[in-house]
mmCIF file of N, CA and C in Angstrom:
data_model
loop_
_atom_site.group_PDB
_atom_site.id
_atom_site.type_symbol
_atom_site.label_atom_id
_atom_site.label_comp_id
_atom_site.label_asym_id
_atom_site.label_seq_id
_atom_site.Cartn_x
_atom_site.Cartn_y
_atom_site.Cartn_z
ATOM 1 N N UNK H 1351 2.481 -26.497 14.307
ATOM 2 C CA UNK H 1351 1.713 -25.272 14.402
ATOM 3 C C UNK H 1351 0.303 -25.508 13.868
ATOM 4 N N UNK H 1352 -0.646 -24.862 14.488
ATOM 5 C CA UNK H 1352 -2.039 -25.039 14.089
ATOM 6 C C UNK H 1352 -2.825 -23.767 14.407
ATOM 7 N N UNK H 1353 -3.954 -23.596 13.687
ATOM 8 C CA UNK H 1353 -4.825 -22.439 13.871
ATOM 9 C C UNK H 1353 -6.125 -22.902 14.519
ATOM 10 N N UNK H 1354 -6.568 -22.159 15.511
ATOM 11 C CA UNK H 1354 -7.889 -22.362 16.108
ATOM 12 C C UNK H 1354 -8.671 -21.072 15.914
ATOM 13 N N UNK H 1355 -9.993 -21.211 15.772
ATOM 14 C CA UNK H 1355 -10.818 -20.015 15.667
ATOM 15 C C UNK H 1355 -12.148 -20.238 16.366
ATOM 16 N N UNK H 1356 -12.768 -19.125 16.731
ATOM 17 C CA UNK H 1356 -14.068 -19.172 17.388
ATOM 18 C C UNK H 1356 -14.291 -17.926 18.217
ATOM 19 N N UNK H 1357 -15.271 -18.030 19.110
ATOM 20 C CA UNK H 1357 -15.630 -16.880 19.940
ATOM 21 C C UNK H 1357 -15.446 -17.155 21.433
ATOM 22 N N UNK H 1358 -14.785 -18.258 21.763
ATOM 23 C CA UNK H 1358 -14.576 -18.570 23.174
ATOM 24 C C UNK H 1358 -13.664 -17.539 23.824
ATOM 25 N N UNK H 1359 -13.932 -17.258 25.088
ATOM 26 C CA UNK H 1359 -13.137 -16.260 25.800
ATOM 27 C C UNK H 1359 -11.665 -16.671 25.890
ATOM 28 N N UNK H 1360 -11.384 -17.955 26.058
ATOM 29 C CA UNK H 1360 -9.989 -18.395 26.156
ATOM 30 C C UNK H 1360 -9.238 -18.112 24.843
ATOM 31 N N UNK H 1361 -9.901 -18.287 23.724
ATOM 32 C CA UNK H 1361 -9.293 -18.001 22.429
ATOM 33 C C UNK H 1361 -9.055 -16.502 22.274
ATOM 34 N N UNK H 1362 -10.029 -15.711 22.655
ATOM 35 C CA UNK H 1362 -9.886 -14.258 22.610
ATOM 36 C C UNK H 1362 -8.719 -13.809 23.487
ATOM 37 N N UNK H 1363 -8.598 -14.393 24.662
ATOM 38 C CA UNK H 1363 -7.493 -14.022 25.567
ATOM 39 C C UNK H 1363 -6.140 -14.385 24.961
ATOM 40 N N UNK H 1364 -6.066 -15.526 24.270
ATOM 41 C CA UNK H 1364 -4.822 -15.899 23.583
ATOM 42 C C UNK H 1364 -4.517 -14.922 22.452
ATOM 43 N N UNK H 1365 -5.555 -14.515 21.712
ATOM 44 C CA UNK H 1365 -5.360 -13.521 20.645
ATOM 45 C C UNK H 1365 -4.833 -12.213 21.238
ATOM 46 N N UNK H 1366 -5.362 -11.843 22.401
ATOM 47 C CA UNK H 1366 -4.931 -10.594 23.040
ATOM 48 C C UNK H 1366 -3.478 -10.637 23.481
ATOM 49 N N UNK H 1367 -2.966 -11.807 23.812
ATOM 50 C CA UNK H 1367 -1.545 -11.914 24.168
ATOM 51 C C UNK H 1367 -0.690 -11.426 22.998
ATOM 52 N N UNK H 1368 -1.020 -11.886 21.797
ATOM 53 C CA UNK H 1368 -0.260 -11.498 20.606
ATOM 54 C C UNK H 1368 -0.543 -10.043 20.258
ATOM 55 N N UNK H 1369 -1.799 -9.655 20.249
ATOM 56 C CA UNK H 1369 -2.167 -8.281 19.901
ATOM 57 C C UNK H 1369 -1.545 -7.277 20.857
ATOM 58 N N UNK H 1370 -1.525 -7.597 22.143
ATOM 59 C CA UNK H 1370 -0.934 -6.683 23.137
ATOM 60 C C UNK H 1370 0.570 -6.519 22.860
ATOM 61 N N UNK H 1371 1.250 -7.632 22.579
ATOM 62 C CA UNK H 1371 2.696 -7.571 22.315
ATOM 63 C C UNK H 1371 3.000 -6.746 21.070
ATOM 64 N N UNK H 1372 2.193 -6.916 20.018
ATOM 65 C CA UNK H 1372 2.470 -6.241 18.745
ATOM 66 C C UNK H 1372 1.921 -4.819 18.730
ATOM 67 N N UNK H 1373 0.627 -4.662 18.952
ATOM 68 C CA UNK H 1373 0.011 -3.353 18.760
ATOM 69 C C UNK H 1373 0.238 -2.398 19.936
ATOM 70 N N UNK H 1374 0.121 -2.896 21.152
ATOM 71 C CA UNK H 1374 0.251 -2.013 22.315
ATOM 72 C C UNK H 1374 1.719 -1.810 22.694
ATOM 73 N N UNK H 1375 2.447 -2.909 22.927
ATOM 74 C CA UNK H 1375 3.832 -2.776 23.377
ATOM 75 C C UNK H 1375 4.777 -2.315 22.263
ATOM 76 N N UNK H 1376 4.690 -2.932 21.094
ATOM 77 C CA UNK H 1376 5.625 -2.624 20.005
ATOM 78 C C UNK H 1376 5.259 -1.336 19.264
ATOM 79 N N UNK H 1377 3.969 -1.161 18.943
ATOM 80 C CA UNK H 1377 3.568 -0.035 18.098
ATOM 81 C C UNK H 1377 2.981 1.145 18.859
ATOM 82 N N UNK H 1378 2.749 0.995 20.147
ATOM 83 C CA UNK H 1378 2.293 2.118 20.955
ATOM 84 C C UNK H 1378 0.824 2.467 20.850
ATOM 85 N N UNK H 1379 -0.003 1.543 20.361
ATOM 86 C CA UNK H 1379 -1.446 1.771 20.317
ATOM 87 C C UNK H 1379 -1.987 1.667 21.751
ATOM 88 N N UNK H 1380 -2.898 2.538 22.111
ATOM 89 C CA UNK H 1380 -3.454 2.480 23.468
ATOM 90 C C UNK H 1380 -4.357 1.253 23.612
ATOM 91 N N UNK H 1381 -4.431 0.737 24.811
ATOM 92 C CA UNK H 1381 -5.294 -0.416 25.070
ATOM 93 C C UNK H 1381 -6.748 -0.083 24.778
ATOM 94 N N UNK H 1382 -7.154 1.155 25.039
ATOM 95 C CA UNK H 1382 -8.528 1.579 24.784
ATOM 96 C C UNK H 1382 -8.865 1.529 23.292
ATOM 97 N N UNK H 1383 -7.896 1.804 22.436
ATOM 98 C CA UNK H 1383 -8.133 1.719 20.994
ATOM 99 C C UNK H 1383 -8.051 0.282 20.498
ATOM 100 N N UNK H 1384 -7.154 -0.490 21.072
ATOM 101 C CA UNK H 1384 -6.934 -1.862 20.598
ATOM 102 C C UNK H 1384 -8.086 -2.792 20.961
ATOM 103 N N UNK H 1385 -8.560 -2.696 22.168
ATOM 104 C CA UNK H 1385 -9.644 -3.571 22.631
ATOM 105 C C UNK H 1385 -10.942 -2.781 22.510
ATOM 106 N N UNK H 1386 -11.803 -3.229 21.586
ATOM 107 C CA UNK H 1386 -12.980 -2.427 21.256
ATOM 108 C C UNK H 1386 -14.294 -3.167 21.496
ATOM 109 N N UNK H 1387 -15.382 -2.537 21.095
ATOM 110 C CA UNK H 1387 -16.723 -3.068 21.334
ATOM 111 C C UNK H 1387 -17.044 -4.297 20.487
ATOM 112 N N UNK H 1388 -16.190 -4.651 19.516
ATOM 113 C CA UNK H 1388 -16.468 -5.777 18.625
ATOM 114 C C UNK H 1388 -15.809 -7.087 19.062
ATOM 115 N N UNK H 1389 -15.116 -7.086 20.173
ATOM 116 C CA UNK H 1389 -14.389 -8.287 20.620
ATOM 117 C C UNK H 1389 -15.326 -9.486 20.804
ATOM 118 N N UNK H 1390 -16.461 -9.259 21.435
ATOM 119 C CA UNK H 1390 -17.358 -10.369 21.760
ATOM 120 C C UNK H 1390 -18.117 -10.905 20.556
ATOM 121 N N UNK H 1391 -18.255 -10.104 19.504
ATOM 122 C CA UNK H 1391 -19.015 -10.537 18.338
ATOM 123 C C UNK H 1391 -18.125 -10.967 17.173
ATOM 124 N N UNK H 1392 -16.818 -10.820 17.314
ATOM 125 C CA UNK H 1392 -15.883 -11.212 16.257
ATOM 126 C C UNK H 1392 -15.508 -12.688 16.388
ATOM 127 N N UNK H 1393 -15.073 -13.264 15.264
ATOM 128 C CA UNK H 1393 -14.480 -14.599 15.269
ATOM 129 C C UNK H 1393 -12.979 -14.380 15.397
ATOM 130 N N UNK H 1394 -12.372 -14.931 16.428
ATOM 131 C CA UNK H 1394 -10.942 -14.748 16.681
ATOM 132 C C UNK H 1394 -10.166 -15.946 16.141
ATOM 133 N N UNK H 1395 -9.052 -15.669 15.503
ATOM 134 C CA UNK H 1395 -8.167 -16.682 14.942
ATOM 135 C C UNK H 1395 -6.824 -16.580 15.649
ATOM 136 N N UNK H 1396 -6.296 -17.731 16.084
ATOM 137 C CA UNK H 1396 -4.997 -17.750 16.747
ATOM 138 C C UNK H 1396 -4.171 -18.881 16.163
ATOM 139 N N UNK H 1397 -2.932 -18.565 15.808
ATOM 140 C CA UNK H 1397 -1.965 -19.555 15.348
ATOM 141 C C UNK H 1397 -1.076 -19.893 16.533
ATOM 142 N N UNK H 1398 -0.969 -21.190 16.811
ATOM 143 C CA UNK H 1398 -0.207 -21.663 17.963
ATOM 144 C C UNK H 1398 1.054 -22.397 17.525
ATOM 145 N N UNK H 1399 2.105 -22.240 18.305
ATOM 146 C CA UNK H 1399 3.306 -23.061 18.223
ATOM 147 C C UNK H 1399 3.270 -23.888 19.498
ATOM 148 N N UNK H 1400 2.946 -25.162 19.379
ATOM 149 C CA UNK H 1400 2.571 -25.993 20.523
ATOM 150 C C UNK H 1400 1.371 -25.328 21.178
ATOM 151 N N UNK H 1401 1.506 -24.861 22.413
ATOM 152 C CA UNK H 1401 0.377 -24.194 23.069
ATOM 153 C C UNK H 1401 0.575 -22.685 23.178
ATOM 154 N N UNK H 1402 1.624 -22.164 22.528
ATOM 155 C CA UNK H 1402 1.940 -20.742 22.624
ATOM 156 C C UNK H 1402 1.284 -19.969 21.476
ATOM 157 N N UNK H 1403 0.447 -18.965 21.789
ATOM 158 C CA UNK H 1403 -0.129 -18.135 20.737
ATOM 159 C C UNK H 1403 0.955 -17.252 20.120
ATOM 160 N N UNK H 1404 1.103 -17.314 18.775
ATOM 161 C CA UNK H 1404 2.180 -16.580 18.118
ATOM 162 C C UNK H 1404 1.694 -15.636 17.012
ATOM 163 N N UNK H 1405 0.454 -15.817 16.562
ATOM 164 C CA UNK H 1405 -0.126 -14.931 15.542
ATOM 165 C C UNK H 1405 -1.629 -14.896 15.762
ATOM 166 N N UNK H 1406 -2.241 -13.797 15.331
ATOM 167 C CA UNK H 1406 -3.678 -13.658 15.574
ATOM 168 C C UNK H 1406 -4.323 -12.748 14.529
ATOM 169 N N UNK H 1407 -5.637 -12.816 14.490
ATOM 170 C CA UNK H 1407 -6.447 -11.948 13.658
ATOM 171 C C UNK H 1407 -7.898 -12.153 14.037
ATOM 172 N N UNK H 1408 -8.761 -11.321 13.500
ATOM 173 C CA UNK H 1408 -10.184 -11.512 13.762
ATOM 174 C C UNK H 1408 -10.993 -11.199 12.518
ATOM 175 N N UNK H 1409 -12.237 -11.679 12.539
ATOM 176 C CA UNK H 1409 -13.137 -11.541 11.397
ATOM 177 C C UNK H 1409 -14.517 -11.190 11.910
ATOM 178 N N UNK H 1410 -15.166 -10.299 11.188
ATOM 179 C CA UNK H 1410 -16.569 -10.007 11.448
ATOM 180 C C UNK H 1410 -17.216 -9.624 10.139
ATOM 181 N N UNK H 1411 -18.530 -9.676 10.096
ATOM 182 C CA UNK H 1411 -19.267 -9.341 8.879
ATOM 183 C C UNK H 1411 -19.994 -8.028 9.078
ATOM 184 N N UNK H 1412 -19.825 -7.126 8.089
ATOM 185 C CA UNK H 1412 -20.498 -5.827 8.109
ATOM 186 C C UNK H 1412 -21.176 -5.662 6.751
ATOM 187 N N UNK H 1413 -22.505 -5.615 6.763
ATOM 188 C CA UNK H 1413 -23.272 -5.429 5.515
ATOM 189 C C UNK H 1413 -22.841 -6.403 4.421
ATOM 190 N N UNK H 1414 -22.783 -7.672 4.738
ATOM 191 C CA UNK H 1414 -22.440 -8.746 3.794
ATOM 192 C C UNK H 1414 -21.002 -8.704 3.275
ATOM 193 N N UNK H 1415 -20.156 -7.932 3.901
ATOM 194 C CA UNK H 1415 -18.735 -7.902 3.561
ATOM 195 C C UNK H 1415 -17.958 -8.372 4.781
ATOM 196 N N UNK H 1416 -17.000 -9.255 4.553
ATOM 197 C CA UNK H 1416 -16.159 -9.716 5.657
ATOM 198 C C UNK H 1416 -15.097 -8.685 5.968
ATOM 199 N N UNK H 1417 -14.927 -8.373 7.230
ATOM 200 C CA UNK H 1417 -13.902 -7.413 7.645
ATOM 201 C C UNK H 1417 -12.831 -8.173 8.414
ATOM 202 N N UNK H 1418 -11.629 -8.135 7.897
ATOM 203 C CA UNK H 1418 -10.483 -8.791 8.526
ATOM 204 C C UNK H 1418 -9.721 -7.733 9.304
ATOM 205 N N UNK H 1419 -9.430 -8.048 10.557
ATOM 206 C CA UNK H 1419 -8.830 -7.044 11.436
ATOM 207 C C UNK H 1419 -7.774 -7.670 12.343
ATOM 208 N N UNK H 1420 -6.925 -6.809 12.877
ATOM 209 C CA UNK H 1420 -5.982 -7.148 13.948
ATOM 210 C C UNK H 1420 -5.018 -8.284 13.579
ATOM 211 N N UNK H 1421 -4.546 -8.301 12.337
ATOM 212 C CA UNK H 1421 -3.592 -9.320 11.920
ATOM 213 C C UNK H 1421 -2.224 -8.991 12.517
ATOM 214 N N UNK H 1422 -1.638 -9.953 13.228
ATOM 215 C CA UNK H 1422 -0.342 -9.699 13.855
ATOM 216 C C UNK H 1422 0.404 -11.011 14.123
ATOM 217 N N UNK H 1423 1.717 -10.900 14.104
ATOM 218 C CA UNK H 1423 2.617 -12.027 14.371
ATOM 219 C C UNK H 1423 3.660 -11.535 15.369
ATOM 220 N N UNK H 1424 3.953 -12.350 16.380
ATOM 221 C CA UNK H 1424 4.986 -11.967 17.342
ATOM 222 C C UNK H 1424 6.303 -11.697 16.610
ATOM 223 N N UNK H 1425 7.060 -10.679 17.037
ATOM 224 C CA UNK H 1425 8.298 -10.316 16.342
ATOM 225 C C UNK H 1425 9.263 -11.488 16.126
ATOM 226 N N UNK H 1426 9.424 -12.344 17.109
ATOM 227 C CA UNK H 1426 10.393 -13.439 16.982
ATOM 228 C C UNK H 1426 9.955 -14.525 16.004
ATOM 229 N N UNK H 1427 8.710 -14.457 15.520
ATOM 230 C CA UNK H 1427 8.192 -15.455 14.572
ATOM 231 C C UNK H 1427 8.009 -14.887 13.167
ATOM 232 N N UNK H 1428 8.364 -13.639 12.951
ATOM 233 C CA UNK H 1428 8.160 -13.021 11.646
ATOM 234 C C UNK H 1428 9.124 -13.590 10.607
ATOM 235 N N UNK H 1429 8.733 -13.461 9.334
ATOM 236 C CA UNK H 1429 9.586 -13.916 8.243
ATOM 237 C C UNK H 1429 9.467 -15.398 7.954
ATOM 238 N N UNK H 1430 8.466 -16.053 8.511
ATOM 239 C CA UNK H 1430 8.278 -17.496 8.327
ATOM 240 C C UNK H 1430 6.978 -17.836 7.597
ATOM 241 N N UNK H 1431 6.311 -16.824 7.043
ATOM 242 C CA UNK H 1431 5.065 -17.070 6.326
ATOM 243 C C UNK H 1431 3.857 -17.247 7.228
ATOM 244 N N UNK H 1432 3.966 -16.856 8.489
ATOM 245 C CA UNK H 1432 2.865 -17.074 9.431
ATOM 246 C C UNK H 1432 1.739 -16.063 9.261
ATOM 247 N N UNK H 1433 2.069 -14.854 8.804
ATOM 248 C CA UNK H 1433 1.020 -13.883 8.488
ATOM 249 C C UNK H 1433 0.144 -14.408 7.362
ATOM 250 N N UNK H 1434 0.784 -14.989 6.357
ATOM 251 C CA UNK H 1434 0.038 -15.583 5.248
ATOM 252 C C UNK H 1434 -0.815 -16.743 5.748
ATOM 253 N N UNK H 1435 -0.276 -17.522 6.652
ATOM 254 C CA UNK H 1435 -1.012 -18.676 7.171
ATOM 255 C C UNK H 1435 -2.270 -18.256 7.936
ATOM 256 N N UNK H 1436 -2.173 -17.228 8.753
ATOM 257 C CA UNK H 1436 -3.354 -16.776 9.498
ATOM 258 C C UNK H 1436 -4.366 -16.154 8.537
ATOM 259 N N UNK H 1437 -3.879 -15.448 7.523
ATOM 260 C CA UNK H 1437 -4.787 -14.868 6.520
ATOM 261 C C UNK H 1437 -5.509 -15.971 5.736
ATOM 262 N N UNK H 1438 -4.805 -17.018 5.373
ATOM 263 C CA UNK H 1438 -5.440 -18.121 4.646
ATOM 264 C C UNK H 1438 -6.526 -18.773 5.485
ATOM 265 N N UNK H 1439 -6.290 -18.928 6.774
ATOM 266 C CA UNK H 1439 -7.300 -19.515 7.656
ATOM 267 C C UNK H 1439 -8.537 -18.619 7.726
ATOM 268 N N UNK H 1440 -8.327 -17.320 7.839
ATOM 269 C CA UNK H 1440 -9.454 -16.392 7.904
ATOM 270 C C UNK H 1440 -10.218 -16.400 6.580
ATOM 271 N N UNK H 1441 -9.501 -16.389 5.473
ATOM 272 C CA UNK H 1441 -10.175 -16.395 4.168
ATOM 273 C C UNK H 1441 -10.959 -17.688 3.945
ATOM 274 N N UNK H 1442 -10.438 -18.817 4.391
ATOM 275 C CA UNK H 1442 -11.181 -20.085 4.271
ATOM 276 C C UNK H 1442 -12.509 -19.990 5.017
ATOM 277 N N UNK H 1443 -12.465 -19.428 6.205
ATOM 278 C CA UNK H 1443 -13.689 -19.225 6.986
ATOM 279 C C UNK H 1443 -14.616 -18.240 6.260
ATOM 280 N N UNK H 1444 -14.047 -17.139 5.776
ATOM 281 C CA UNK H 1444 -14.838 -16.085 5.128
ATOM 282 C C UNK H 1444 -15.577 -16.611 3.907
ATOM 283 N N UNK H 1445 -14.946 -17.506 3.150
ATOM 284 C CA UNK H 1445 -15.560 -18.043 1.932
ATOM 285 C C UNK H 1445 -16.894 -18.726 2.203
ATOM 286 N N UNK H 1446 -17.119 -19.161 3.412
ATOM 287 C CA UNK H 1446 -18.375 -19.814 3.769
ATOM 288 C C UNK H 1446 -19.469 -18.802 4.111
ATOM 289 N N UNK H 1447 -19.109 -17.514 4.182
ATOM 290 C CA UNK H 1447 -20.055 -16.510 4.673
ATOM 291 C C UNK H 1447 -20.233 -15.290 3.782
ATOM 292 N N UNK H 1448 -19.211 -14.927 3.012
ATOM 293 C CA UNK H 1448 -19.259 -13.695 2.212
ATOM 294 C C UNK H 1448 -18.567 -13.916 0.868
ATOM 295 N N UNK H 1449 -18.754 -12.974 -0.057
ATOM 296 C CA UNK H 1449 -18.068 -13.048 -1.350
ATOM 297 C C UNK H 1449 -16.992 -11.982 -1.495
ATOM 298 N N UNK H 1450 -16.890 -11.101 -0.506
ATOM 299 C CA UNK H 1450 -15.895 -10.038 -0.555
ATOM 300 C C UNK H 1450 -15.376 -9.773 0.850
ATOM 301 N N UNK H 1451 -14.068 -9.530 0.950
ATOM 302 C CA UNK H 1451 -13.479 -9.166 2.238
ATOM 303 C C UNK H 1451 -12.742 -7.845 2.089
ATOM 304 N N UNK H 1452 -12.645 -7.144 3.209
ATOM 305 C CA UNK H 1452 -11.883 -5.897 3.214
ATOM 306 C C UNK H 1452 -11.091 -5.821 4.506
ATOM 307 N N UNK H 1453 -10.077 -4.979 4.479
ATOM 308 C CA UNK H 1453 -9.258 -4.754 5.664
ATOM 309 C C UNK H 1453 -8.633 -3.382 5.579
ATOM 310 N N UNK H 1454 -8.254 -2.863 6.716
ATOM 311 C CA UNK H 1454 -7.504 -1.621 6.780
ATOM 312 C C UNK H 1454 -6.070 -2.005 7.131
ATOM 313 N N UNK H 1455 -5.184 -1.864 6.152
ATOM 314 C CA UNK H 1455 -3.798 -2.298 6.310
ATOM 315 C C UNK H 1455 -2.903 -1.128 6.693
ATOM 316 N N UNK H 1456 -1.984 -1.368 7.596
ATOM 317 C CA UNK H 1456 -0.940 -0.386 7.818
ATOM 318 C C UNK H 1456 -0.184 -0.251 6.495
ATOM 319 N N UNK H 1457 0.189 0.960 6.134
ATOM 320 C CA UNK H 1457 0.813 1.160 4.823
ATOM 321 C C UNK H 1457 2.079 0.325 4.660
ATOM 322 N N UNK H 1458 2.810 0.086 5.737
ATOM 323 C CA UNK H 1458 4.018 -0.741 5.613
ATOM 324 C C UNK H 1458 3.682 -2.202 5.312
ATOM 325 N N UNK H 1459 2.440 -2.627 5.582
ATOM 326 C CA UNK H 1459 2.012 -4.006 5.290
ATOM 327 C C UNK H 1459 1.276 -4.112 3.948
ATOM 328 N N UNK H 1460 1.080 -3.001 3.277
ATOM 329 C CA UNK H 1460 0.338 -3.004 2.006
ATOM 330 C C UNK H 1460 0.929 -3.982 0.987
ATOM 331 N N UNK H 1461 2.257 -4.044 0.794
ATOM 332 C CA UNK H 1461 2.810 -5.014 -0.160
ATOM 333 C C UNK H 1461 2.490 -6.473 0.195
ATOM 334 N N UNK H 1462 2.469 -6.786 1.484
ATOM 335 C CA UNK H 1462 2.115 -8.134 1.939
ATOM 336 C C UNK H 1462 0.704 -8.495 1.485
ATOM 337 N N UNK H 1463 -0.242 -7.603 1.705
ATOM 338 C CA UNK H 1463 -1.630 -7.880 1.326
ATOM 339 C C UNK H 1463 -1.813 -7.897 -0.189
ATOM 340 N N UNK H 1464 -1.062 -7.063 -0.912
ATOM 341 C CA UNK H 1464 -1.128 -7.095 -2.376
ATOM 342 C C UNK H 1464 -0.696 -8.464 -2.892
ATOM 343 N N UNK H 1465 0.321 -9.059 -2.282
ATOM 344 C CA UNK H 1465 0.775 -10.401 -2.661
ATOM 345 C C UNK H 1465 -0.332 -11.435 -2.480
ATOM 346 N N UNK H 1466 -1.230 -11.171 -1.545
ATOM 347 C CA UNK H 1466 -2.336 -12.093 -1.265
ATOM 348 C C UNK H 1466 -3.565 -11.789 -2.120
ATOM 349 N N UNK H 1467 -3.446 -10.821 -3.031
ATOM 350 C CA UNK H 1467 -4.541 -10.531 -3.952
ATOM 351 C C UNK H 1467 -5.437 -9.375 -3.560
ATOM 352 N N UNK H 1468 -5.048 -8.601 -2.565
ATOM 353 C CA UNK H 1468 -5.859 -7.455 -2.145
ATOM 354 C C UNK H 1468 -5.531 -6.237 -2.987
ATOM 355 N N UNK H 1469 -6.554 -5.405 -3.203
ATOM 356 C CA UNK H 1469 -6.426 -4.193 -4.005
ATOM 357 C C UNK H 1469 -6.700 -2.988 -3.109
ATOM 358 N N UNK H 1470 -5.848 -1.996 -3.191
ATOM 359 C CA UNK H 1470 -6.014 -0.770 -2.408
ATOM 360 C C UNK H 1470 -7.144 0.071 -3.012
ATOM 361 N N UNK H 1471 -8.091 0.489 -2.163
ATOM 362 C CA UNK H 1471 -9.248 1.240 -2.644
ATOM 363 C C UNK H 1471 -9.434 2.579 -1.920
ATOM 364 N N UNK H 1472 -8.414 3.011 -1.188
ATOM 365 C CA UNK H 1472 -8.529 4.288 -0.488
ATOM 366 C C UNK H 1472 -7.185 4.994 -0.495
ATOM 367 N N UNK H 1473 -7.242 6.263 -0.129
ATOM 368 C CA UNK H 1473 -6.012 6.982 0.145
ATOM 369 C C UNK H 1473 -5.535 6.642 1.550
ATOM 370 N N UNK H 1474 -4.443 7.218 1.937
ATOM 371 C CA UNK H 1474 -3.870 6.966 3.259
ATOM 372 C C UNK H 1474 -4.665 7.733 4.310
ATOM 373 N N UNK H 1475 -4.945 7.062 5.429
ATOM 374 C CA UNK H 1475 -5.607 7.696 6.572
ATOM 375 C C UNK H 1475 -4.959 7.190 7.851
ATOM 376 N N UNK H 1476 -5.156 7.914 8.935
ATOM 377 C CA UNK H 1476 -4.578 7.516 10.212
ATOM 378 C C UNK H 1476 -5.579 6.715 11.033
ATOM 379 N N UNK H 1477 -5.111 5.625 11.592
ATOM 380 C CA UNK H 1477 -5.885 4.832 12.539
ATOM 381 C C UNK H 1477 -4.940 4.552 13.704
ATOM 382 N N UNK H 1478 -5.321 4.966 14.888
ATOM 383 C CA UNK H 1478 -4.473 4.859 16.078
ATOM 384 C C UNK H 1478 -3.123 5.547 15.837
ATOM 385 N N UNK H 1479 -3.142 6.622 15.023
ATOM 386 C CA UNK H 1479 -1.931 7.373 14.748
ATOM 387 C C UNK H 1479 -0.993 6.723 13.738
ATOM 388 N N UNK H 1480 -1.426 5.625 13.108
ATOM 389 C CA UNK H 1480 -0.596 4.871 12.170
ATOM 390 C C UNK H 1480 -1.221 4.976 10.776
ATOM 391 N N UNK H 1481 -0.426 5.283 9.735
ATOM 392 C CA UNK H 1481 -0.968 5.371 8.374
ATOM 393 C C UNK H 1481 -1.514 4.020 7.893
ATOM 394 N N UNK H 1482 -2.725 4.054 7.349
ATOM 395 C CA UNK H 1482 -3.417 2.864 6.842
ATOM 396 C C UNK H 1482 -4.018 3.143 5.467
ATOM 397 N N UNK H 1483 -4.363 2.075 4.760
ATOM 398 C CA UNK H 1483 -5.174 2.135 3.544
ATOM 399 C C UNK H 1483 -6.217 1.024 3.637
ATOM 400 N N UNK H 1484 -7.370 1.227 2.977
ATOM 401 C CA UNK H 1484 -8.388 0.180 2.904
ATOM 402 C C UNK H 1484 -8.104 -0.664 1.671
ATOM 403 N N UNK H 1485 -8.198 -1.981 1.834
ATOM 404 C CA UNK H 1485 -7.941 -2.919 0.744
ATOM 405 C C UNK H 1485 -9.083 -3.920 0.671
ATOM 406 N N UNK H 1486 -9.385 -4.419 -0.535
ATOM 407 C CA UNK H 1486 -10.479 -5.370 -0.730
ATOM 408 C C UNK H 1486 -10.018 -6.543 -1.577
ATOM 409 N N UNK H 1487 -10.769 -7.640 -1.464
ATOM 410 C CA UNK H 1487 -10.518 -8.835 -2.274
ATOM 411 C C UNK H 1487 -11.827 -9.580 -2.449
ATOM 412 N N UNK H 1488 -12.111 -9.983 -3.692
ATOM 413 C CA UNK H 1488 -13.269 -10.836 -3.956
ATOM 414 C C UNK H 1488 -12.847 -12.270 -3.658
ATOM 415 N N UNK H 1489 -13.724 -13.003 -2.980
ATOM 416 C CA UNK H 1489 -13.462 -14.416 -2.720
ATOM 417 C C UNK H 1489 -14.666 -15.220 -3.191
ATOM 418 N N UNK H 1490 -14.432 -16.439 -3.561
ATOM 419 C CA UNK H 1490 -15.521 -17.293 -4.042
ATOM 420 C C UNK H 1490 -16.216 -17.942 -2.863
ATOM 421 N N UNK H 1491 -17.489 -17.657 -2.742
ATOM 422 C CA UNK H 1491 -18.269 -18.241 -1.657
ATOM 423 C C UNK H 1491 -18.623 -19.688 -2.013
ATOM 424 N N UNK H 1492 -18.456 -20.554 -1.044
ATOM 425 C CA UNK H 1492 -18.830 -21.953 -1.238
ATOM 426 C C UNK H 1492 -20.344 -22.096 -1.232
ATOM 427 N N UNK H 1493 -20.850 -22.994 -2.080
ATOM 428 C CA UNK H 1493 -22.304 -23.202 -2.085
ATOM 429 C C UNK H 1493 -22.684 -24.356 -1.194
#
């Protein structure tokens, strides 16, 4: 298994395979909400099993803060630490660009992100009809 990242359309399309399976098919998020105006400017991360995309996420910078979004793992691959692996890849990239990252976590995933050192900084709000909280983490920027 390996992680690739970048802004190439082929990578984005592989990320969408996973995102579509998890967010649209499994969780019922509309395609219009899932695929947004930030796709072309985000850095997409995809975890592959051989050549099969099995986990994904994306990163973008907003006002000197890294925003981690769209973290997902195919259902048949869950429970193997792959969510942590994709997060570690994104954080390694983020450390070269920002000193703080934030994300909007589904409330059911909040314990997962807390294990990774994220702190909840908001109350519960709905995003695509799903309860979320905003979480942040300071990271050490490489010099």
